[in-house]
mmCIF file of C-alpha atoms in Angstrom:
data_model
loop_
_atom_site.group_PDB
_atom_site.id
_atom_site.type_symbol
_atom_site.label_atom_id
_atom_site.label_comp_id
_atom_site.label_asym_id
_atom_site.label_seq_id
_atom_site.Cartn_x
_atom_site.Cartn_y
_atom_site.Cartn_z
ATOM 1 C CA UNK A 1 17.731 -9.798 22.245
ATOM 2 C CA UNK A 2 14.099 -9.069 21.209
ATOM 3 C CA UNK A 3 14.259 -4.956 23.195
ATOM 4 C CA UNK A 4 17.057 -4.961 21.116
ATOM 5 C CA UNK A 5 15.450 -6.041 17.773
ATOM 6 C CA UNK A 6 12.206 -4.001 18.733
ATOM 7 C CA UNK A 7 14.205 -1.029 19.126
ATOM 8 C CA UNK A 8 16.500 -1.137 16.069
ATOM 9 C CA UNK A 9 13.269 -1.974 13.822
ATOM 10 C CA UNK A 10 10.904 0.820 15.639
ATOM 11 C CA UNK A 11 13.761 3.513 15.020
ATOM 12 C CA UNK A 12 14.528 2.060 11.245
ATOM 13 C CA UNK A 13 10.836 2.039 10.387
ATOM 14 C CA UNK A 14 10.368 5.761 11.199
ATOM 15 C CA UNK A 15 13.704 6.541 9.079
ATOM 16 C CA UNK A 16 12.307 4.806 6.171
ATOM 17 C CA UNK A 17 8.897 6.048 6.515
ATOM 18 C CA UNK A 18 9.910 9.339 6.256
ATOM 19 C CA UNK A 19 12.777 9.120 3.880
ATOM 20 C CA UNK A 20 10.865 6.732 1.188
ATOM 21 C CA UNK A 21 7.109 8.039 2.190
ATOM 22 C CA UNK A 22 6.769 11.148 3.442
ATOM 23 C CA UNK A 23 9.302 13.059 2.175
ATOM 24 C CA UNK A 24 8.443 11.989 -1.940
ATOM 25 C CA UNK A 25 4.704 12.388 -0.776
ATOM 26 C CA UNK A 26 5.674 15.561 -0.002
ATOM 27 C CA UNK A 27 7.750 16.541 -3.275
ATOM 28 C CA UNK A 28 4.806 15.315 -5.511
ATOM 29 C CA UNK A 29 2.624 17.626 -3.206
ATOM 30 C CA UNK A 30 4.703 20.604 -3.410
ATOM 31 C CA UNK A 31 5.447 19.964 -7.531
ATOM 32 C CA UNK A 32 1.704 19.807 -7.573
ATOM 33 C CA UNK A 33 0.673 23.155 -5.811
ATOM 34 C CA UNK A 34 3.644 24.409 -7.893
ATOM 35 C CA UNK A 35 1.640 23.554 -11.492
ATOM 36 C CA UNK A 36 -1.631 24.656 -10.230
ATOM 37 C CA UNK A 37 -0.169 28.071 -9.831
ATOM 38 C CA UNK A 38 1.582 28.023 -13.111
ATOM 39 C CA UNK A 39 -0.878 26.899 -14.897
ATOM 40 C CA UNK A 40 -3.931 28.113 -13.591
ATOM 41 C CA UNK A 41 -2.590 31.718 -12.520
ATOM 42 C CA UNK A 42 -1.890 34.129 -14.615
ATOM 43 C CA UNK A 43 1.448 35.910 -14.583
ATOM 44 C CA UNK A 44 0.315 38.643 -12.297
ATOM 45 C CA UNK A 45 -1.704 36.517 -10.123
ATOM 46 C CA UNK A 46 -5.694 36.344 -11.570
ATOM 47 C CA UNK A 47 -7.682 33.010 -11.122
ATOM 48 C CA UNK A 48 -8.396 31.537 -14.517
ATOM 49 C CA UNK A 49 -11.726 28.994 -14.787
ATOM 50 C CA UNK A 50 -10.915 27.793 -17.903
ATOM 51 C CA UNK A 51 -7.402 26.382 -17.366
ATOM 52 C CA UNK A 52 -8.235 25.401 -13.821
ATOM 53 C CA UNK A 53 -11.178 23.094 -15.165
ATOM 54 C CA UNK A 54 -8.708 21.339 -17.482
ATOM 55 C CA UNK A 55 -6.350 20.832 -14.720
ATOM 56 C CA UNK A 56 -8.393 19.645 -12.055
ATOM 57 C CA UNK A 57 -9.474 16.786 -14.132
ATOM 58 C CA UNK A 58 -5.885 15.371 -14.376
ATOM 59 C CA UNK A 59 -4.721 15.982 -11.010
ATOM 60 C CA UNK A 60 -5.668 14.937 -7.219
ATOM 61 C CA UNK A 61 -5.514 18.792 -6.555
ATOM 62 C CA UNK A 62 -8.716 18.927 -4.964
ATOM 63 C CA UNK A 63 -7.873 15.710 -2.645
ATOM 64 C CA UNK A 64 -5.040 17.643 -0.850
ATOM 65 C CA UNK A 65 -5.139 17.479 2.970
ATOM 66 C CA UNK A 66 -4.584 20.885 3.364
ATOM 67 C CA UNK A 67 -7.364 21.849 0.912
ATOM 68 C CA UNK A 68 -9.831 21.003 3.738
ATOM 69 C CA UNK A 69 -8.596 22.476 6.954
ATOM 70 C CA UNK A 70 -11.283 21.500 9.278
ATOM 71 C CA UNK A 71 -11.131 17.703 7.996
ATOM 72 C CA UNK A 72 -6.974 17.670 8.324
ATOM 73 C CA UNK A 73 -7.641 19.045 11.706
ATOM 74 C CA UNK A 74 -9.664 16.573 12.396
ATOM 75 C CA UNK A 75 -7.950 13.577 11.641
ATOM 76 C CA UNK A 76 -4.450 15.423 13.019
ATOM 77 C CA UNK A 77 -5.982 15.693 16.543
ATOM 78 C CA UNK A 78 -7.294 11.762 16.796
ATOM 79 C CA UNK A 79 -3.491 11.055 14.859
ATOM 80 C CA UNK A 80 -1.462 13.371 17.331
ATOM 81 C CA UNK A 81 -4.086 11.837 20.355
ATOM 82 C CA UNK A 82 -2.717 8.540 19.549
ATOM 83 C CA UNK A 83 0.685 9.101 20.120
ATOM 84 C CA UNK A 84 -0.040 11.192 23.238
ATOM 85 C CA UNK A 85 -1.660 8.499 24.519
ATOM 86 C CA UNK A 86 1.763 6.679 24.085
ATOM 87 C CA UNK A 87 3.932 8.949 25.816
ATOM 88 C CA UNK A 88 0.928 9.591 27.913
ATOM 89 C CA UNK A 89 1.540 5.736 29.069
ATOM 90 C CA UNK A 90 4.943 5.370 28.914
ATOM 91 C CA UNK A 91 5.477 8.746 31.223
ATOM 92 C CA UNK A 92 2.936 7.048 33.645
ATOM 93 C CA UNK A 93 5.069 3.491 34.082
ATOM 94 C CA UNK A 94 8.069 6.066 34.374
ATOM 95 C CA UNK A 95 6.936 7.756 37.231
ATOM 96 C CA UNK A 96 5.808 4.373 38.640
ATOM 97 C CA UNK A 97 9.194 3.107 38.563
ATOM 98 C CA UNK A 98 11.146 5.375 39.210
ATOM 99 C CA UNK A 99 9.144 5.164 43.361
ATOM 100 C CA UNK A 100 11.195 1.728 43.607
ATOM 101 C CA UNK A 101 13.593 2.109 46.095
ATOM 102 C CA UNK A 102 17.221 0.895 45.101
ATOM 103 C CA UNK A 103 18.258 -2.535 45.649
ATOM 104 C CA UNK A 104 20.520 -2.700 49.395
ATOM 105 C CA UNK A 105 24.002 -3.064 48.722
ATOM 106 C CA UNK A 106 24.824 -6.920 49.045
ATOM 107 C CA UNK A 107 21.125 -8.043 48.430
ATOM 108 C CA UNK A 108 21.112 -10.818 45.245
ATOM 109 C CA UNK A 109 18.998 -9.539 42.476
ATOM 110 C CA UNK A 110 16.367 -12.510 43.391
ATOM 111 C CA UNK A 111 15.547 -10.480 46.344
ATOM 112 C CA UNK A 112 14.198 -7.803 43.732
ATOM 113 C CA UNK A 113 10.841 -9.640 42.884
ATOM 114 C CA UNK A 114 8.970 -11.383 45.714
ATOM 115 C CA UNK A 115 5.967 -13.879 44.711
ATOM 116 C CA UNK A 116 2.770 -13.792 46.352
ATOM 117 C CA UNK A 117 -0.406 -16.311 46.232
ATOM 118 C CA UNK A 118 -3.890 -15.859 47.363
ATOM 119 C CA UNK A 119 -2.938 -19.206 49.444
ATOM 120 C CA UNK A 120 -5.480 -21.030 47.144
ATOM 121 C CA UNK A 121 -4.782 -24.530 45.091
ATOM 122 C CA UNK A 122 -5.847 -25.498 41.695
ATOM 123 C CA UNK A 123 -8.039 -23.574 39.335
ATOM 124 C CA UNK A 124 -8.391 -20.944 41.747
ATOM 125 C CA UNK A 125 -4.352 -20.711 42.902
ATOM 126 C CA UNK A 126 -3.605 -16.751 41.497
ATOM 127 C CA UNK A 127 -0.292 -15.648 41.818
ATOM 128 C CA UNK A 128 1.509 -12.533 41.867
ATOM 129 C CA UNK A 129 5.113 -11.515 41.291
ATOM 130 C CA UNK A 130 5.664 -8.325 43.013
ATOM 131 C CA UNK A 131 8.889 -5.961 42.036
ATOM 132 C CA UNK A 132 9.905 -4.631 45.128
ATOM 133 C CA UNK A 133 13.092 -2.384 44.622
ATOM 134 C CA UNK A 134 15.488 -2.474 41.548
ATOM 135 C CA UNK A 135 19.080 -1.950 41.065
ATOM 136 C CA UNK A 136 21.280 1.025 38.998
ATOM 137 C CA UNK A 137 22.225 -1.171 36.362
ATOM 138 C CA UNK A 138 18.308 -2.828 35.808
ATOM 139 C CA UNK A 139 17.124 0.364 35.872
ATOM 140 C CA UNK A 140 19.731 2.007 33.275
ATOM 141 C CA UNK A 141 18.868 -0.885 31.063
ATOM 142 C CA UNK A 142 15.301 -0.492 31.578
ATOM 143 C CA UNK A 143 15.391 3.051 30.725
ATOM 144 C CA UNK A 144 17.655 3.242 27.469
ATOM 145 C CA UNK A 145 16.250 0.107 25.945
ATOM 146 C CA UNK A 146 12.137 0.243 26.683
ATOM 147 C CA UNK A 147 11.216 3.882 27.955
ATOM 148 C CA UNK A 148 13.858 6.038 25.897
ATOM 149 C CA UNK A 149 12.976 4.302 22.802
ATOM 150 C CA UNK A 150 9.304 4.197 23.302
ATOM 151 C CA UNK A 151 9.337 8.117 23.370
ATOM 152 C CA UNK A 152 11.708 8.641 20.838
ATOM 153 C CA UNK A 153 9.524 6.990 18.401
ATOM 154 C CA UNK A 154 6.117 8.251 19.851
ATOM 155 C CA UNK A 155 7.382 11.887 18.927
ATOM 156 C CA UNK A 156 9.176 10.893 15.716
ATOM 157 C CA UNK A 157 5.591 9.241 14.706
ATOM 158 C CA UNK A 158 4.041 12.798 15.918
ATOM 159 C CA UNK A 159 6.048 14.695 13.078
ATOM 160 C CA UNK A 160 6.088 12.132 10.572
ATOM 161 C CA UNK A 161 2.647 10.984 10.462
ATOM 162 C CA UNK A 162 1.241 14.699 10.746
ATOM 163 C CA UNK A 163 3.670 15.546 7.618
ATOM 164 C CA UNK A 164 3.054 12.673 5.978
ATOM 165 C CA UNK A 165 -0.978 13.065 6.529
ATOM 166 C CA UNK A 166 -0.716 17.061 5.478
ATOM 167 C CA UNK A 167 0.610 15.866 2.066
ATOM 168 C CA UNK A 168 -1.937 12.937 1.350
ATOM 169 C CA UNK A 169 -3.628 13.512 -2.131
ATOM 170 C CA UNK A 170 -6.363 12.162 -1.317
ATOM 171 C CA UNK A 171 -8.926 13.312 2.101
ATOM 172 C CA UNK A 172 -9.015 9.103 1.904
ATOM 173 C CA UNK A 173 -5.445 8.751 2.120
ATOM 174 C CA UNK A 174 -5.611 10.210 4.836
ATOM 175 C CA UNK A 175 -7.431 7.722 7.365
ATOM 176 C CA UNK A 176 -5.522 4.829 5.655
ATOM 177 C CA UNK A 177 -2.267 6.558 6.504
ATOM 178 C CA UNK A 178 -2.589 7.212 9.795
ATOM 179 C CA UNK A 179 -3.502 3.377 10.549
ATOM 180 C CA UNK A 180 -0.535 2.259 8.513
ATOM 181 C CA UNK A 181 1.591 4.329 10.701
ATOM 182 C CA UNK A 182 -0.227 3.253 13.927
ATOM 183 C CA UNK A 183 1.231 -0.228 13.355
ATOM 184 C CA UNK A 184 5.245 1.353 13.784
ATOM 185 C CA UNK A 185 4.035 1.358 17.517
ATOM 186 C CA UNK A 186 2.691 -2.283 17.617
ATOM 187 C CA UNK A 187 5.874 -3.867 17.065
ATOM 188 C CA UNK A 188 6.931 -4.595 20.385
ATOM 189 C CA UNK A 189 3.492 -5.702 21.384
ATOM 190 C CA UNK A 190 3.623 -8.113 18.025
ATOM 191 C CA UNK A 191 7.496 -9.099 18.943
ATOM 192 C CA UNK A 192 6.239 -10.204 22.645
ATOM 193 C CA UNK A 193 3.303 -11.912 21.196
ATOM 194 C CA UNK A 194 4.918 -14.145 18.563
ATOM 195 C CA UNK A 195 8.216 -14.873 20.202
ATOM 196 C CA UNK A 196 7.565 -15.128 23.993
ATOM 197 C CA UNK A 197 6.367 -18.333 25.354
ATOM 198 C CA UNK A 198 3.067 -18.526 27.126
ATOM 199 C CA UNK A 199 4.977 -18.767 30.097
ATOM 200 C CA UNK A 200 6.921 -15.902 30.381
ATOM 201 C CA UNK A 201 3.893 -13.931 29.061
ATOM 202 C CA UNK A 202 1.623 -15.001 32.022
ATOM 203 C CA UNK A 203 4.759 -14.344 34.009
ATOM 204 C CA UNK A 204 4.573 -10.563 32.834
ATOM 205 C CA UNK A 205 0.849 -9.898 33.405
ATOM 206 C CA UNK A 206 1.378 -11.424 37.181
ATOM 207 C CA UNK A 207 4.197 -8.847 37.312
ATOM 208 C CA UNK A 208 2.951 -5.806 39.196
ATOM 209 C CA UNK A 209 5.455 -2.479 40.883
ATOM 210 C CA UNK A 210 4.870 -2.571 44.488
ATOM 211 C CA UNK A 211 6.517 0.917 45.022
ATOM 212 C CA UNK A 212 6.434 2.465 48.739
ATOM 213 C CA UNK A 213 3.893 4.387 50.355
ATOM 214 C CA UNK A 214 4.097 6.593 53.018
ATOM 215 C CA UNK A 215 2.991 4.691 56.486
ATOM 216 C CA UNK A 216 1.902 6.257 59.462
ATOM 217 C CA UNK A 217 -0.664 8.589 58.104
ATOM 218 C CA UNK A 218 -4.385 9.525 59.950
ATOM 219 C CA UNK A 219 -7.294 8.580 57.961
ATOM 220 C CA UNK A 220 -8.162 12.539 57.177
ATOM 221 C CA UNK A 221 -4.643 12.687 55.894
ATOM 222 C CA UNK A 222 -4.670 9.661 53.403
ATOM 223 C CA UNK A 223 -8.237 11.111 52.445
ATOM 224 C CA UNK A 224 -6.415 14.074 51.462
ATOM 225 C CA UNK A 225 -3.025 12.841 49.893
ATOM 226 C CA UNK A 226 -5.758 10.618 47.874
ATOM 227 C CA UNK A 227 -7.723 13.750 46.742
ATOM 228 C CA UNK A 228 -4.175 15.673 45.527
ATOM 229 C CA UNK A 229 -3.237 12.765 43.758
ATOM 230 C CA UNK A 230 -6.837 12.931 42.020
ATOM 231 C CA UNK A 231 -6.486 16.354 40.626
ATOM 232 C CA UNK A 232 -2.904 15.903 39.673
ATOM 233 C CA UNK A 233 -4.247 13.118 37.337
ATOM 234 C CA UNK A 234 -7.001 15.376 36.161
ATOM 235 C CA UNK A 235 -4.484 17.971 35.748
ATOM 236 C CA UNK A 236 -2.067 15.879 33.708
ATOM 237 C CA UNK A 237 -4.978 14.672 31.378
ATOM 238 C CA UNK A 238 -6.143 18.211 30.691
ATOM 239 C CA UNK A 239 -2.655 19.302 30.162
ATOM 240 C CA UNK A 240 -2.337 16.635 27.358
ATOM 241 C CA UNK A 241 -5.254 17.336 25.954
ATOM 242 C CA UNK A 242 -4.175 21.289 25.880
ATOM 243 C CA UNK A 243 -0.766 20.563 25.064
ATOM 244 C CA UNK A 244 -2.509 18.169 21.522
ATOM 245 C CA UNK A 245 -4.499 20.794 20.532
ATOM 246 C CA UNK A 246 -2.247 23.829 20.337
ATOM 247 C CA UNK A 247 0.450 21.746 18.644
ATOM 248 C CA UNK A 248 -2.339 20.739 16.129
ATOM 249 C CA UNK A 249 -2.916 24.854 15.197
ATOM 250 C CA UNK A 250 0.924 25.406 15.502
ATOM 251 C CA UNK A 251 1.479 22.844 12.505
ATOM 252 C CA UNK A 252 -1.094 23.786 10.762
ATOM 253 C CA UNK A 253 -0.105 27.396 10.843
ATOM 254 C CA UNK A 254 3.583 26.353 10.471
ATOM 255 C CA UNK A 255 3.321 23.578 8.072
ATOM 256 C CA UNK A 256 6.382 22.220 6.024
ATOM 257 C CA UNK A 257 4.660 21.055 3.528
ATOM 258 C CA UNK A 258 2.975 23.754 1.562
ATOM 259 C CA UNK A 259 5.379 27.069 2.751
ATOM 260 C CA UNK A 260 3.553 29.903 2.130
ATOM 261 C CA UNK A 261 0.220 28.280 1.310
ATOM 262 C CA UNK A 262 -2.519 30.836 1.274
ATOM 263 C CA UNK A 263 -5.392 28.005 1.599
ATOM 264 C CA UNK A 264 -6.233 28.969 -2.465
ATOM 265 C CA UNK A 265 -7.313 25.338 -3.519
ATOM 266 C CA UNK A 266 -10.801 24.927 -1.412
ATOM 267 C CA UNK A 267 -12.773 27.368 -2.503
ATOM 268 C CA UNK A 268 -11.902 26.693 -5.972
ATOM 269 C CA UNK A 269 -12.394 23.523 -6.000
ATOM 270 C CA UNK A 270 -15.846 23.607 -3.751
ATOM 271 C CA UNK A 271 -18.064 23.168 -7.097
ATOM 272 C CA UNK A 272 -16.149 19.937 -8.151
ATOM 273 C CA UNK A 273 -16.272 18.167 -5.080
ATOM 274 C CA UNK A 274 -19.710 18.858 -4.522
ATOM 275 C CA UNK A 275 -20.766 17.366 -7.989
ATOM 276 C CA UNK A 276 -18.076 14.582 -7.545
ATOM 277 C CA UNK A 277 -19.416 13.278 -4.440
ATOM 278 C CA UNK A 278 -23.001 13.585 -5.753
ATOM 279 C CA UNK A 279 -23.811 10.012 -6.599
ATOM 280 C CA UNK A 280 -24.734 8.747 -10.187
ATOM 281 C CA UNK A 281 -27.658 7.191 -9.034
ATOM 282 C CA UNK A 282 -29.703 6.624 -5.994
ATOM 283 C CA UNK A 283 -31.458 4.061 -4.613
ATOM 284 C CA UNK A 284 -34.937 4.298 -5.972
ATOM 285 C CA UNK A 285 -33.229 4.593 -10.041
ATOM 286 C CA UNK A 286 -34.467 1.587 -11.034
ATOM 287 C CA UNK A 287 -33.097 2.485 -14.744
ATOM 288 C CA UNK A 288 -29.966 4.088 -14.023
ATOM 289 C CA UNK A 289 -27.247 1.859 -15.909
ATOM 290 C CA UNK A 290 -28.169 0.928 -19.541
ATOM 291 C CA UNK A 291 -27.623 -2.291 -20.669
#
């Protein structure tokens, strides 16, 4: 009951983050952009101080994300990192289980786990509940409800949070976002914690996939299956880290958000942030605020 739950509120969260957040986020963004150029523009395109001064002072214009490119980069990488690292996990426990062998035909489904001890008593008994093999209808379940899901809403969360993050008004906005979105992938960790006795959860972290490996193999060739499976992992990381970074430039060059945007705002509105983030007073101002 609880996969179930987990999934239908991890999949409903990431609809109604991005139908009642992110996509009005990014209607007052674009209505926005849309004013500045009215209203600071002229009709055949010329930059006008005057009216741009009286219009940054009632809008967030100068907060948009996309204003500061290097910043939104920023914070899109560690955003778009975090949910690799998700799929990054989830594609790991995959491969993992998908070694076990299938359960013999005839073989109860107890014969799928086998428990181990150190052969200690007491304080120092530590137990072990090894999954040995698994059969085609575990594993279908296992896969639709926990692995399927888990990836569906790691690259949902990849879109949505960097659209969601390229419309923030504010370069603050920004870092709160992205950890109010972080907590869409917590709820099955928060689900197991609250509503799993002890029990069962001790049960779990015993729980370990004791998947095949290849016997009968000389020392020099174990040395160097151990060495391919090394740069395969090093590999793999690299390729994630490749595959994070040019998806960060191609949304940033391909943004929904702003269509069109031709990165007008920053330079303009250089000389206001600069004396907005300037601070009334400093430390040693002794007489700063009058009474």
């Amino acid at each position: 009951f609880l996969l179930l739950l987990n999934v239908l509120l991890q999949i409903i969260f990431l609809f109604w983050i991005w139908q009642f957040v992110a996509s009005p986020q990014v209607r007052r963004t674009q209505e926005e952009y849309k004013a500045y150029h009215s209203k600071v523009f002229t009709g055949s395109g010329d930059f006008v101080q005057r009216q741009f001064d009286d219009f940054v002072q009632s809008t967030s214009l100068c907060g948009f994300g996309l204003s500061n490119k290097p910043f939104l980069f920023a914070v899109l990488f560690l955003w778009v990192a975090h949910c690799t690292n998700e799929l990054k996990v989830n594609m790991r426990r995959f491969r993992l289980f998908n070694k076990l062998p299938r359960l013999p035909d005839g073989r109860p489904t107890e014969d799928i786990v086998h428990e181990v001890d150190n052969g200690e008593t007491g304080v120092w008994k530590e137990e072990m509940l090894l999954i040995l093999c698994i059969s085609p209808a575990y594993k279908a379940a296992i896969v639709i409800l926990i692995f399927v899901p888990k990836t569906i809403v790691a690259v949902g969360l990849v879109w949505c949070g960097s659209v969601w993050l390229s419309a923030s008004e504010e370069f603050g906005d920004m870092i709160l976002n992205s950890l109010a979105l972080s907590f869409v992938m917590e709820i099955d960790e928060m689900l197991f914690h609250c509503f799993m006795p002890e029990r069962l959860r001790e049960n779990i972290s015993q729980t370990k996939l004791a998947a095949p490996e290849p016997v009968g193999l000389s020392h020099e060739q174990f040395l160097e299956k151990d060495r391919a499976a090394l740069m395969e992992a090093y590999l793999r990381s690299w390729g994630f880290l490749l595959m994070t970074i040019l998806f960060v430039f191609a949304f940033l060059r391909f943004q929904p958000v702003l269509p069109g945007f031709v990165d007008d705002i920053f330079l303009h509105c250089k000389p206001y942030l600069a004396a907005s983030s300037e601070p009334l007073c400093y430390a040693w101002d002794s007489e700063c605020f009058p009474y």
